[in-house]
Amino acid sequence: MRLRLIATSIAIFWAIGAVASEPTPVQEPHDPASVQAPAPPLPTSASENTAAIEPPVAATPSYVIEHIVVVGNRKTNRRVVERYLPFARGDNLSPDDVRITRARFRLLGTGYFRTVDLSLRKGTRRGAIDLVVNVEERNTIVVNDLWLGLAADASSDGRARPLAGYGGASVSENNFLGTGVGLTGALALADRQLALRARVTDPNLFGSRWVFEFELLHNQARDFFGSRDVLVEGASSARDYASPEYRRTGGSISLGHDIGTSAQAFVGLRVEGITADLPKAASHVYGLEVQPIEFHLFRDNSYLSVLRTGIVYDTRDDASLTGLGTHILGSADVAAGPLGSDYVYAKFSVRAAQYVPLKWNHTIKFEGFVGAVFGNAPLFERFYVGDFTDFLPDRVLDLTFDRRSSPNFLNTSIVEQRYGEYAAKLQVEYRVPLYRGSKALYGADAFASFGFFGVLQQRDLERSITGYNSGSRIPIDMTFNAGARFVFAIGTLQLGVSNFLSFLPVQASQGAAQ
Amino acid sequence: MKCSAFAVAIGLMLAPLTAAAADVLPDFDAMGSRKVTFVWERASLKANFGFRDALDAKVVDKVTSGLPWTVVLRAFLIRDGQSAPVALTGQTCRITFDLWDEVYRTEVLTAYGDRKQVAPNLEAAMATCTELRGFVVAHQRVVDHRFRHRLAIVAEVNPISPEMIEQLKRWVSRPAASTQLRPGDALFGSFAGLFMRELGKSDQTIVFRSEARVQGP
């Protein structure tokens, strides 16, 4: 492996998801070990001080619900609370009905409330009761993501720049005006790049169990193309990269529904207009050959209309500090002429993760991804190498921030790849719990991950890339990371060494073909 | 129907114990000790003990709310020098305040039969659940008369079944609030679900061991 020293700066990549509210204390659990109560009075017979009325003894009482009373909801509409109650006025109710407990936790699971207590009180006639739901609301404004990072990009004239910053945030109000409807806004910024998202989510469409979402999107984006010896028509001077700019404006609607207790399925339609400012012609050296650069966008105006279906299967014990379980995301996209799309393609992808607990309380996570695109997909729907390696920033709201190629630890043609029609990744992550708590810091894990991935273009299947030997033609690379993950009451903070290493002066050359 | 559902629930709660009792028994040496008296009756070892400290203001609120208050008790008989119990027995006691009759209905479920009573006040109802007399601990054939044994008690107030906890995890990890298909989209769910970390497996757990030791008959 040929390595070249590149002087760069050190960067800190900080991915944090934060909530602007405190966690939801529900009960005051008692640590079994800490309950060392003083010696009780001498046991006495229950029968001595129980004026027990021996048989006949009625079973658990049964009541009729006269009213459902919601107390403490200053912002949340009463009907939003009632949605989660499997009872209605006039229903029979037994105090030991398991649905009472379930409804309490279902309400807590919405995230709208800090505490939820259910109780019964006498109604106006014998046998009738009021079901009282006492809630304490919580702040539902959530910072979903906060992106801050450094990347290496290119200037407007295509010259490589060593360092550039990017950032962004995604914020949600998950109980807008107390209606239970969620509003999300997201923004990402980089040099001459902007991405905006606005999303409305109704988790119970018309009181049903369907999730409905409507999203608007706008991107002013650019990208960085070219391996070596880039030539762009109309450019007055040589450049390192072709950096076309494009705009996307559109929206999507989608519906989701639970399938059993562990899965959810989605279907949606996204329509957008794309305006791309592309050079009339551009070329670079790909392998050992001069080839035209494919930007995977139509020049000037084009339309994309894509139908998406997806499924999530999730049995993880905890979404933040997972100890065991399975998490699978699968999706299938189809864009076709009858849908009004200029881009005609199909895209399939599956991401699966299995968390295996070890006897000594550590966890191993096995993760795999496989995806394929058939047809003429726009570049932002293709598989981007930065999404697979830990050494480049992931895309944020479909913006790419970094011009660099994969580090190419295995000296393969991966260094020539930026977008591909096929991608696969296998990764193993070892997690060591460092701390578990229930106050400000909920947990801390050390982790180390290692994996391999590949990103392949269809054209390389049709005609082998030149300048590479048989094995090195396979565009694969390895990736690794190590660091710590902290889950605070205000969010998750992850620190990894790969982001530092990507800016240290150790980086692969431009491939064997150079 | 209700009784059978209740019995199933109790069975579910106790089933893991019989499978791996040692796993759920807290550190025996770390337990506080309380007065427990033993008596051999015929071939059975019986114990008398109490844990009235389970009764506090919250319990009063809970019981008078009309919803059930439940104590699941497990008693482990442990031979001196060993950590695994030689016998395990359990009892579930539930108090429900009848809002219209204004009495406390108690229901005690044990391996030796069920008992239903009506108590006129909370004190009396609590005594049924927290003051145990003649509680059958073990049969003599499992108690080696050459060794001394002690009793460890674990009493959980309003325990949540593992099945319910599992279901909760599903709800909070996927709060049905997004159709986005990205690994990070469970974030709101994950933070809405942070209360799971503060949620114990019960409202209160009382653990103690017997001061006295008992030998076989």
XYZ file of C-alpha atoms in Angstrom:
731
model
C 0.000 0.000 0.000
C 1.435 3.302 -1.008
C 0.775 6.032 1.441
C 1.345 9.653 0.893
C 1.740 12.282 3.508
C -0.772 15.035 3.261
C -0.547 17.930 5.641
C -3.919 18.617 7.046
C -5.382 19.879 10.224
C -6.966 17.983 12.977
C -10.710 18.021 13.043
C -13.221 17.226 15.618
C -16.328 15.622 14.448
C -19.128 16.031 16.792
C -22.409 14.317 16.209
C -24.886 15.139 18.829
C -28.551 14.540 19.102
C -30.048 16.487 21.858
C -33.343 17.091 23.454
C -34.163 20.434 24.870
C -35.962 18.889 27.714
C -35.262 16.776 30.687
C -35.857 13.051 30.587
C -39.164 11.753 31.691
C -39.078 10.587 35.258
C -41.907 8.224 35.646
C -41.567 6.535 38.910
C -39.103 6.428 41.678
C -37.615 3.009 41.396
C -36.013 1.544 44.395
C -32.745 -0.169 44.151
C -33.333 -3.562 45.703
C -29.938 -3.571 47.289
C -30.495 -0.200 48.844
C -33.750 -1.067 50.509
C -32.574 -2.143 53.871
C -35.568 -1.214 55.828
C -35.475 -1.302 59.582
C -36.785 -4.328 61.284
C -40.511 -4.339 61.159
C -42.775 -4.927 64.066
C -43.236 -8.497 65.015
C -45.360 -10.282 62.524
C -48.875 -10.633 63.642
C -51.559 -12.697 62.213
C -53.448 -11.113 59.440
C -56.564 -12.602 60.836
C -56.086 -10.823 64.137
C -56.467 -7.339 62.787
C -58.377 -8.090 59.668
C -62.035 -7.921 60.116
C -62.159 -10.428 57.380
C -65.495 -11.156 55.957
C -65.170 -14.727 54.924
C -67.051 -16.133 51.980
C -68.942 -15.221 50.022
C -66.380 -12.772 48.689
C -66.992 -10.928 45.486
C -64.360 -11.025 42.822
C -62.631 -7.891 41.622
C -65.247 -5.202 41.126
C -66.381 -4.300 37.668
C -67.482 -0.808 36.752
C -68.984 1.123 33.901
C -66.998 4.115 32.676
C -69.168 7.201 33.009
C -66.581 9.791 32.101
C -62.994 9.929 30.997
C -61.367 12.900 32.663
C -57.994 14.232 31.565
C -56.221 16.400 34.131
C -53.005 18.402 33.850
C -53.020 18.821 30.074
C -52.304 22.503 29.674
C -51.206 22.244 26.060
C -52.161 18.811 24.837
C -55.646 18.411 23.496
C -57.772 16.014 25.536
C -58.566 14.052 22.398
C -54.864 13.379 21.860
C -54.771 11.680 25.257
C -57.967 9.779 24.578
C -56.497 8.412 21.361
C -54.180 6.266 23.397
C -56.871 4.957 25.730
C -58.505 1.723 24.660
C -61.634 2.701 26.593
C -64.679 4.797 25.902
C -67.614 6.033 27.906
C -70.022 3.224 28.643
C -67.376 0.505 28.517
C -67.107 -2.016 31.313
C -63.848 -1.767 33.172
C -62.229 -4.015 35.705
C -59.508 -2.415 37.856
C -57.127 -5.241 37.049
C -57.551 -4.790 33.314
C -54.033 -4.932 31.918
C -55.003 -2.306 29.365
C -54.917 0.319 32.097
C -51.205 -0.206 32.689
C -50.602 -0.513 28.997
C -52.394 2.764 28.271
C -50.305 4.554 30.884
C -47.065 3.441 29.297
C -48.360 4.035 25.806
C -49.005 7.649 26.807
C -45.551 7.922 28.320
C -44.132 6.450 25.129
C -45.498 9.356 23.111
C -42.916 11.583 24.747
C -45.510 14.283 25.400
C -45.679 13.698 29.129
C -43.302 13.601 32.041
C -45.700 11.598 34.196
C -48.949 9.782 33.573
C -51.139 8.376 36.331
C -54.470 6.694 35.901
C -56.999 6.388 38.673
C -60.687 5.721 39.219
C -63.248 7.709 41.128
C -66.902 7.265 41.893
C -69.368 8.211 39.238
C -72.830 9.653 39.742
C -74.622 6.334 39.988
C -73.785 3.069 41.603
C -71.327 0.975 39.624
C -70.248 3.912 37.498
C -66.789 5.395 37.688
C -64.772 8.158 36.113
C -61.446 7.159 34.633
C -59.053 9.961 35.545
C -55.893 10.431 33.509
C -53.524 12.781 35.277
C -50.659 13.951 33.096
C -47.729 16.268 33.559
C -46.552 17.617 30.244
C -42.976 17.890 29.164
C -41.152 20.006 26.660
C -41.548 18.350 23.287
C -39.114 20.490 21.345
C -36.380 18.126 20.332
C -33.048 18.722 18.671
C -32.862 15.603 16.548
C -29.434 16.202 15.110
C -26.688 18.718 15.330
C -23.969 18.446 12.709
C -20.646 20.191 13.073
C -17.581 19.120 11.199
C -14.664 19.816 8.991
C -14.211 18.538 5.489
C -11.845 18.989 2.599
C -13.632 20.477 -0.374
C -12.849 22.504 -3.459
C -13.142 26.159 -4.282
C -15.503 27.553 -6.878
C -12.806 27.282 -9.535
C -12.298 23.599 -8.776
C -9.104 23.976 -6.749
C -8.709 21.614 -3.818
C -8.971 23.234 -0.426
C -7.576 21.569 2.646
C -10.277 22.491 5.068
C -13.849 23.692 5.104
C -16.495 23.697 7.746
C -20.050 22.485 7.597
C -22.900 22.360 10.008
C -26.571 21.964 10.487
C -29.368 21.032 12.789
C -32.690 19.268 12.804
C -35.274 20.395 15.334
C -38.754 19.036 15.988
C -41.767 20.109 17.931
C -43.436 16.773 18.447
C -46.655 18.017 19.949
C -47.449 21.123 17.933
C -50.079 23.227 19.701
C -50.971 20.177 21.729
C -52.407 18.377 18.720
C -49.959 15.510 18.745
C -48.778 16.565 15.305
C -45.033 16.885 14.861
C -43.266 19.673 13.015
C -39.660 19.256 11.991
C -37.293 21.749 10.461
C -33.800 20.925 9.307
C -31.003 23.016 7.907
C -27.538 22.150 6.651
C -24.936 24.640 5.501
C -21.575 24.518 3.828
C -19.692 26.674 1.383
C -22.189 27.448 -1.406
C -24.436 24.656 -0.181
C -27.740 24.839 1.618
C -30.314 22.188 2.477
C -33.709 22.856 4.011
C -36.383 20.470 5.175
C -39.799 21.082 6.674
C -41.866 18.123 7.780
C -45.293 17.616 9.285
C -45.966 14.294 10.949
C -49.270 13.038 12.246
C -48.618 9.835 14.174
C -52.329 9.002 14.215
C -53.903 10.129 10.975
C -57.583 10.907 11.603
C -57.305 9.007 14.869
C -56.198 5.859 13.072
C -52.963 3.979 13.557
C -51.580 5.295 10.295
C -48.637 7.655 10.403
C -48.799 10.442 7.867
C -45.955 12.666 6.796
C -45.606 15.572 4.467
C -42.198 17.012 3.751
C -40.881 19.905 1.723
C -37.288 19.960 0.607
C -34.951 22.427 -0.972
C -31.274 21.880 -1.686
C -28.738 24.169 -3.247
C -25.942 21.719 -3.654
C -22.716 21.053 -5.412
C -20.496 18.071 -5.736
C -16.927 17.234 -6.553
C -16.060 15.011 -9.484
C -12.904 13.798 -11.100
C -10.026 11.576 -10.134
C -7.078 13.168 -11.922
C -6.315 15.534 -14.767
C -9.746 17.052 -14.749
C -10.715 19.082 -17.788
C -13.881 21.140 -17.899
C -15.108 22.813 -21.057
C -15.221 26.553 -20.719
C -12.865 26.644 -17.787
C -10.063 29.078 -18.252
C -7.540 27.049 -16.314
C -6.846 23.518 -15.176
C -8.635 22.414 -12.060
C -8.532 19.606 -9.561
C -12.249 18.908 -9.603
C -15.329 19.533 -11.624
C -17.755 21.053 -9.186
C -21.220 21.346 -10.695
C -24.005 23.032 -8.821
C -27.639 22.013 -8.780
C -30.876 22.866 -7.035
C -33.657 20.578 -5.894
C -37.100 21.684 -4.795
C -39.946 19.369 -4.025
C -41.959 17.498 -1.517
C -43.099 14.100 -0.415
C -45.998 12.431 1.282
C -45.832 9.108 3.021
C -47.886 6.755 5.107
C -46.718 4.255 7.675
C -48.360 1.537 9.698
C -47.307 -0.922 12.367
C -47.002 -4.542 11.429
C -47.224 -6.461 14.663
C -45.256 -5.196 17.625
C -41.809 -5.016 16.062
C -42.221 -3.842 12.505
C -43.496 -0.865 10.611
C -44.060 -0.439 6.884
C -44.056 2.752 4.822
C -45.064 3.877 1.409
C -44.502 7.332 -0.023
C -44.202 9.472 -3.094
C -41.592 12.173 -3.597
C -41.731 14.682 -6.434
C -39.092 17.303 -7.084
C -37.741 19.567 -9.723
C -34.019 19.659 -10.353
C -32.064 22.434 -11.992
C -28.473 21.562 -12.710
C -25.747 23.879 -13.911
C -23.454 21.414 -15.604
C -20.518 21.998 -17.904
C -21.137 20.950 -21.459
C -18.322 18.479 -21.202
C -15.819 17.358 -18.606
C -13.297 14.585 -18.469
C -10.844 13.041 -16.111
C -8.447 10.170 -16.001
C -10.267 7.138 -14.757
C -7.892 4.266 -14.261
C -5.479 4.827 -17.113
C -8.027 6.200 -19.550
C -9.443 9.598 -20.159
C -13.158 9.312 -19.736
C -16.034 11.747 -19.610
C -17.256 12.636 -16.179
C -20.781 11.450 -15.537
C -22.626 13.870 -13.289
C -25.751 11.715 -13.051
C -27.991 14.728 -13.522
C -29.758 16.143 -16.543
C -28.570 19.551 -17.597
C -30.905 22.446 -16.808
C -34.378 21.397 -15.673
C -35.547 17.890 -14.949
C -38.105 16.177 -12.757
C -37.901 13.303 -10.361
C -40.906 11.371 -9.165
C -40.150 8.362 -7.027
C -42.345 5.892 -5.218
C -40.786 4.484 -2.088
C -41.749 1.548 0.081
C -39.923 0.522 3.177
C -40.028 -1.647 6.216
C -38.414 -1.414 9.624
C -38.007 -4.380 11.919
C -36.771 -3.395 15.320
C -36.372 -5.573 18.387
C -33.591 -3.577 20.039
C -33.820 -3.282 23.781
C -32.729 0.337 23.632
C -32.277 2.632 20.670
C -29.410 4.565 22.267
C -27.369 2.075 24.258
C -28.388 -1.115 22.563
C -27.508 -4.338 24.316
C -29.373 -6.864 22.222
C -31.841 -7.162 19.414
C -32.190 -6.809 15.695
C -32.695 -3.729 13.576
C -33.452 -4.076 9.887
C -34.250 -1.315 7.428
C -35.315 -2.274 3.938
C -36.472 -0.024 1.134
C -37.406 -0.182 -2.511
C -37.668 2.925 -4.706
C -39.096 3.089 -8.181
C -38.979 6.122 -10.445
C -40.654 5.785 -13.813
C -41.916 7.807 -16.725
C -45.587 7.227 -15.919
C -44.926 8.899 -12.581
C -43.655 11.940 -14.458
C -40.015 11.274 -13.777
C -37.183 12.062 -16.157
C -35.039 9.704 -14.142
C -36.072 6.086 -14.560
C -34.599 3.712 -12.069
C -35.191 1.249 -9.275
C -33.254 1.234 -6.040
C -33.173 -1.455 -3.389
C -31.340 -1.484 -0.116
C -31.270 -3.476 3.090
C -29.417 -2.582 6.254
C -29.412 -5.119 9.058
C -27.818 -4.993 12.472
C -27.720 -7.715 15.086
C -26.679 -6.913 18.633
C -25.320 -9.880 20.565
C -24.793 -9.568 24.308
C -21.781 -11.300 25.755
C -21.626 -12.940 29.150
C -19.296 -10.297 30.488
C -21.822 -7.585 29.669
C -20.173 -6.369 26.498
C -21.981 -6.283 23.178
C -20.982 -7.176 19.656
C -22.850 -5.558 16.824
C -22.805 -7.208 13.418
C -23.997 -4.919 10.674
C -24.468 -5.467 7.001
C -25.672 -3.346 4.129
C -26.373 -4.181 0.553
C -27.895 -1.968 -2.084
C -28.356 -1.770 -5.813
C -29.558 0.847 -8.250
C -30.772 -0.140 -11.682
C -31.264 2.568 -14.248
C -30.605 6.253 -14.446
C -30.777 7.491 -10.868
C -29.756 11.044 -9.978
C -26.485 11.320 -8.123
C -28.058 11.929 -4.727
C -29.888 8.604 -5.007
C -26.709 6.688 -5.724
C -24.457 5.147 -3.121
C -21.858 7.624 -1.944
C -18.539 6.332 -0.712
C -18.505 8.776 2.205
C -21.559 7.083 3.665
C -19.581 3.879 4.077
C -16.185 4.916 5.312
C -15.642 6.396 8.759
C -12.922 8.610 7.316
C -15.180 10.935 5.359
C -18.213 12.896 6.497
C -21.545 11.268 5.767
C -24.008 13.111 3.608
C -26.235 15.456 5.547
C -29.669 16.143 4.052
C -28.197 14.803 0.801
C -25.348 17.333 0.759
C -21.818 16.084 0.250
C -19.128 18.105 1.922
C -15.919 16.349 1.081
C -14.136 16.031 -2.227
C -11.803 13.278 -1.073
C -11.933 9.653 -2.021
C -11.884 6.723 0.338
C -8.540 6.263 2.140
C -7.844 3.151 0.037
C -6.102 1.084 2.679
C -6.240 -1.948 0.393
C -4.874 -0.185 -2.696
C -7.814 -0.973 -4.943
C -9.864 0.919 -7.466
C -12.068 2.239 -4.646
C -9.994 5.382 -4.917
C -11.619 6.042 -8.288
C -15.143 5.703 -6.951
C -17.372 8.414 -5.615
C -20.855 7.236 -6.494
C -21.848 3.723 -7.393
C -24.849 1.733 -8.429
C -23.951 -1.104 -6.103
C -22.716 -1.006 -2.555
C -22.174 -3.428 0.273
C -20.711 -3.222 3.726
C -19.945 -5.609 6.540
C -18.948 -4.249 9.896
C -18.394 -5.516 13.408
C -18.529 -3.242 16.397
C -17.493 -4.148 19.914
C -19.080 -2.154 22.703
C -17.943 -1.920 26.270
C -20.350 -0.313 28.709
C -18.414 2.142 30.819
C -21.231 3.631 32.801
C -24.953 3.261 33.301
C -26.962 5.774 35.263
C -30.364 7.286 35.591
C -29.627 10.975 36.080
C -27.863 13.436 33.782
C -25.639 10.836 32.151
C -27.585 7.761 31.181
C -24.720 5.785 29.838
C -21.304 5.730 28.270
C -19.899 3.076 25.970
C -16.478 2.618 24.496
C -16.592 1.161 21.043
C -14.302 -0.106 18.351
C -15.517 -1.021 14.906
C -13.972 -2.604 11.890
C -15.418 -3.356 8.511
C -15.117 -3.665 4.794
C -17.175 -2.019 2.132
C -17.345 -1.729 -1.596
C -18.885 0.769 -3.994
C -19.124 -0.307 -7.589
C -20.201 1.380 -10.790
C -22.155 -0.441 -13.459
C -19.681 0.638 -16.114
C -16.928 -1.229 -14.297
C -18.973 -4.379 -14.584
C -19.353 -3.858 -18.310
C -15.745 -2.899 -18.894
C -12.971 -3.401 -16.384
C -11.206 -0.357 -15.110
C -7.755 -0.119 -16.578
C -4.545 0.139 -14.627
C -5.494 -2.269 -11.896
C -4.571 -5.870 -11.465
C -7.240 -8.481 -11.080
C -7.660 -8.246 -7.321
C -7.274 -4.514 -7.059
C -10.056 -3.988 -9.584
C -12.510 -4.864 -6.878
C -13.368 -1.488 -5.372
C -13.308 -2.320 -1.693
C -11.758 -0.644 1.291
C -11.666 -1.155 4.988
C -12.898 1.217 7.600
C -12.465 1.369 11.314
C -13.222 3.607 14.175
C -12.860 3.680 17.931
C -14.079 6.049 20.529
C -16.748 6.638 23.072
C -20.445 7.256 22.967
C -22.169 9.194 25.722
C -25.907 9.332 26.212
C -26.824 12.382 28.242
C -30.204 13.603 29.310
C -29.712 16.281 26.672
C -28.565 14.030 23.892
C -25.963 11.685 22.501
C -22.365 12.620 21.947
C -20.065 10.405 19.951
C -16.338 10.921 19.650
C -14.382 8.777 17.237
C -10.776 8.667 16.194
C -11.398 8.086 12.487
C -12.444 11.678 11.987
C -9.176 12.801 13.511
C -7.199 10.288 11.510
C -8.750 11.353 8.235
C -7.038 14.706 8.605
C -3.715 13.393 9.830
C -0.982 13.301 7.191
C -1.451 9.646 6.427
C -3.603 9.000 3.457
C -3.677 6.747 0.497
C -2.434 7.844 -2.841
C -4.660 8.117 -5.820
C -4.550 4.467 -6.552
C -2.487 1.921 -8.292
C -3.310 3.330 -11.655
C -1.483 6.575 -11.063
C -61.539 -15.594 33.411
C -60.016 -12.778 35.351
C -58.623 -15.181 37.911
C -57.068 -17.339 35.260
C -55.512 -14.324 33.605
C -54.209 -13.219 36.949
C -52.829 -16.661 37.643
C -51.130 -16.683 34.286
C -49.608 -13.326 35.077
C -48.336 -14.636 38.369
C -47.009 -17.682 36.640
C -45.186 -15.520 34.159
C -43.656 -13.549 36.944
C -42.522 -16.601 38.817
C -41.543 -18.763 35.887
C -38.150 -17.172 35.388
C -37.425 -17.683 39.045
C -37.913 -21.371 38.985
C -35.730 -21.545 35.919
C -32.893 -19.515 37.291
C -33.629 -18.629 40.847
C -30.049 -17.877 41.653
C -29.937 -15.269 38.923
C -32.706 -13.171 40.437
C -31.684 -13.530 44.055
C -29.872 -10.384 45.167
C -26.572 -10.670 46.935
C -27.414 -12.595 50.054
C -24.597 -11.171 52.136
C -25.561 -7.615 51.255
C -29.117 -7.998 52.475
C -30.320 -6.486 55.669
C -31.667 -8.947 58.171
C -35.004 -9.038 59.929
C -36.700 -11.154 62.486
C -38.183 -14.263 60.964
C -39.453 -17.111 63.088
C -39.598 -20.670 61.823
C -41.771 -23.565 62.774
C -41.911 -27.142 61.545
C -45.441 -28.295 61.049
C -45.789 -31.864 59.994
C -43.415 -32.076 57.045
C -43.449 -28.410 56.162
C -41.182 -25.603 57.200
C -43.225 -22.481 57.860
C -42.111 -18.933 58.525
C -43.572 -15.837 60.136
C -42.372 -12.425 59.049
C -43.551 -9.018 57.968
C -42.647 -6.055 55.816
C -45.124 -3.382 56.725
C -42.670 -0.731 55.543
C -44.123 -1.333 52.077
C -46.989 0.842 53.217
C -46.388 4.538 52.660
C -48.325 7.574 51.487
C -47.915 6.600 47.857
C -49.415 3.233 48.539
C -52.396 4.841 50.178
C -52.912 7.021 47.113
C -52.454 4.081 44.815
C -54.849 1.776 46.593
C -57.548 4.350 47.128
C -57.378 5.241 43.429
C -59.361 2.097 42.793
C -56.582 0.379 40.907
C -54.957 -2.778 42.258
C -51.900 -2.756 44.512
C -49.923 -5.946 44.188
C -47.070 -7.514 46.105
C -45.235 -10.423 44.582
C -43.173 -12.173 47.202
C -40.493 -14.761 46.737
C -38.869 -16.653 49.567
C -35.581 -18.431 49.012
C -34.280 -20.984 51.487
C -30.505 -20.980 51.355
C -28.150 -23.384 53.026
C -25.267 -21.813 54.952
C -22.199 -21.551 52.789
C -24.099 -21.817 49.554
C -25.505 -19.199 47.277
C -28.048 -21.208 45.313
C -31.352 -21.692 47.112
C -32.537 -25.165 48.026
C -36.173 -24.095 47.896
C -38.194 -21.297 46.417
C -41.763 -20.434 47.099
C -43.874 -17.447 46.288
C -47.055 -15.595 46.938
C -48.945 -12.863 45.193
C -51.220 -10.602 47.125
C -53.420 -7.958 45.617
C -55.550 -5.268 47.178
C -58.291 -3.526 45.249
C -60.424 -0.804 46.774
C -64.040 -1.209 45.810
C -65.098 2.366 45.115
C -68.780 1.734 45.633
C -68.764 -0.766 48.500
C -65.847 1.117 50.060
C -64.110 -2.026 51.173
C -60.729 -3.456 50.332
C -60.814 -6.702 48.439
C -57.727 -8.824 48.878
C -56.693 -11.786 46.856
C -53.827 -14.059 47.881
C -52.434 -16.585 45.436
C -50.023 -19.265 46.541
C -48.981 -22.650 45.322
C -51.206 -24.096 48.014
C -54.373 -22.320 47.034
C -56.031 -18.963 46.592
C -57.759 -16.915 49.240
C -60.098 -13.971 48.811
C -61.089 -11.678 51.590
C -62.725 -8.350 52.172
C -61.136 -5.935 54.625
C -62.904 -2.899 56.027
C -59.825 -0.683 56.038
C -56.446 -0.342 54.406
C -54.519 -1.350 57.520
C -56.287 -4.629 57.628
C -55.892 -5.218 53.943
C -52.199 -4.411 54.140
C -51.767 -6.854 56.979
C -53.036 -9.602 54.725
C -50.338 -8.881 52.190
C -47.402 -7.844 54.342
C -47.689 -9.823 57.571
C -47.274 -13.470 56.848
C -47.827 -16.156 59.409
C -47.432 -19.834 58.687
C -46.047 -19.112 55.282
C -44.941 -22.437 53.828
C -41.283 -22.239 52.878
C -40.250 -25.777 52.034
C -40.962 -29.427 52.425
C -38.685 -31.305 54.774
C -37.303 -33.522 52.063
C -35.458 -30.584 50.490
C -34.058 -29.352 53.795
C -30.936 -31.280 54.728
C -31.081 -31.686 58.488
C -27.296 -31.661 58.759
C -27.100 -28.003 57.728
C -28.522 -24.736 58.871
C -30.514 -22.579 56.505
C -31.644 -19.009 56.246
C -34.505 -17.411 54.423
C -34.145 -14.607 51.900
C -37.214 -12.584 50.980
C -37.723 -10.471 47.868
C -41.006 -8.555 47.827
C -41.815 -6.499 44.741
C -44.577 -3.942 44.855
C -46.553 -3.561 41.640
C -44.034 -5.391 39.497
C -44.119 -4.917 35.764
C -44.044 -8.123 33.813
C -41.118 -8.698 31.458
C -43.610 -8.868 28.619
C -44.912 -5.409 29.438
C -41.395 -4.027 29.625
C -40.619 -5.559 26.255
C -43.706 -3.973 24.789
C -42.762 -0.622 26.266
C -39.395 -0.821 24.628
C -41.068 -1.360 21.305
C -43.255 1.685 21.773
C -40.542 4.021 22.844
C -37.917 2.890 20.363
C -40.405 3.271 17.519
C -42.893 5.866 18.629
C -44.753 5.673 15.338
C -43.831 9.269 14.674
C -41.837 9.072 11.510
C -41.819 7.330 8.198
C -38.209 8.256 7.591
C -35.967 5.335 6.874
C -32.697 6.322 8.401
C -30.940 4.581 11.263
C -30.944 7.760 13.302
C -34.617 8.477 12.994
C -35.481 6.743 16.233
C -33.872 9.622 18.076
C -37.038 11.147 19.403
C -38.169 7.687 20.313
C -34.938 6.990 22.059
C -35.150 10.151 24.119
C -38.822 9.848 24.792
C -37.883 6.423 26.025
C -35.144 7.501 28.343
C -37.684 7.160 31.114
C -37.245 3.452 30.612
C -33.884 3.850 32.287
C -35.551 5.357 35.296
C -38.293 2.826 35.299
C -37.669 0.043 37.726
C -39.204 -3.370 37.418
C -41.510 -2.475 40.267
C -42.665 0.483 42.356
C -40.651 -0.760 45.288
C -38.605 -3.805 46.145
C -37.978 -4.939 49.684
C -35.204 -7.403 50.261
C -34.109 -8.972 53.517
C -32.900 -12.215 55.051
C -33.752 -13.932 58.251
C -31.677 -13.252 61.327
C -32.319 -16.754 62.565
C -31.213 -19.970 60.967
C -33.242 -23.129 60.804
C -32.262 -26.769 60.628
C -34.127 -29.755 59.403
C -36.596 -31.458 61.737
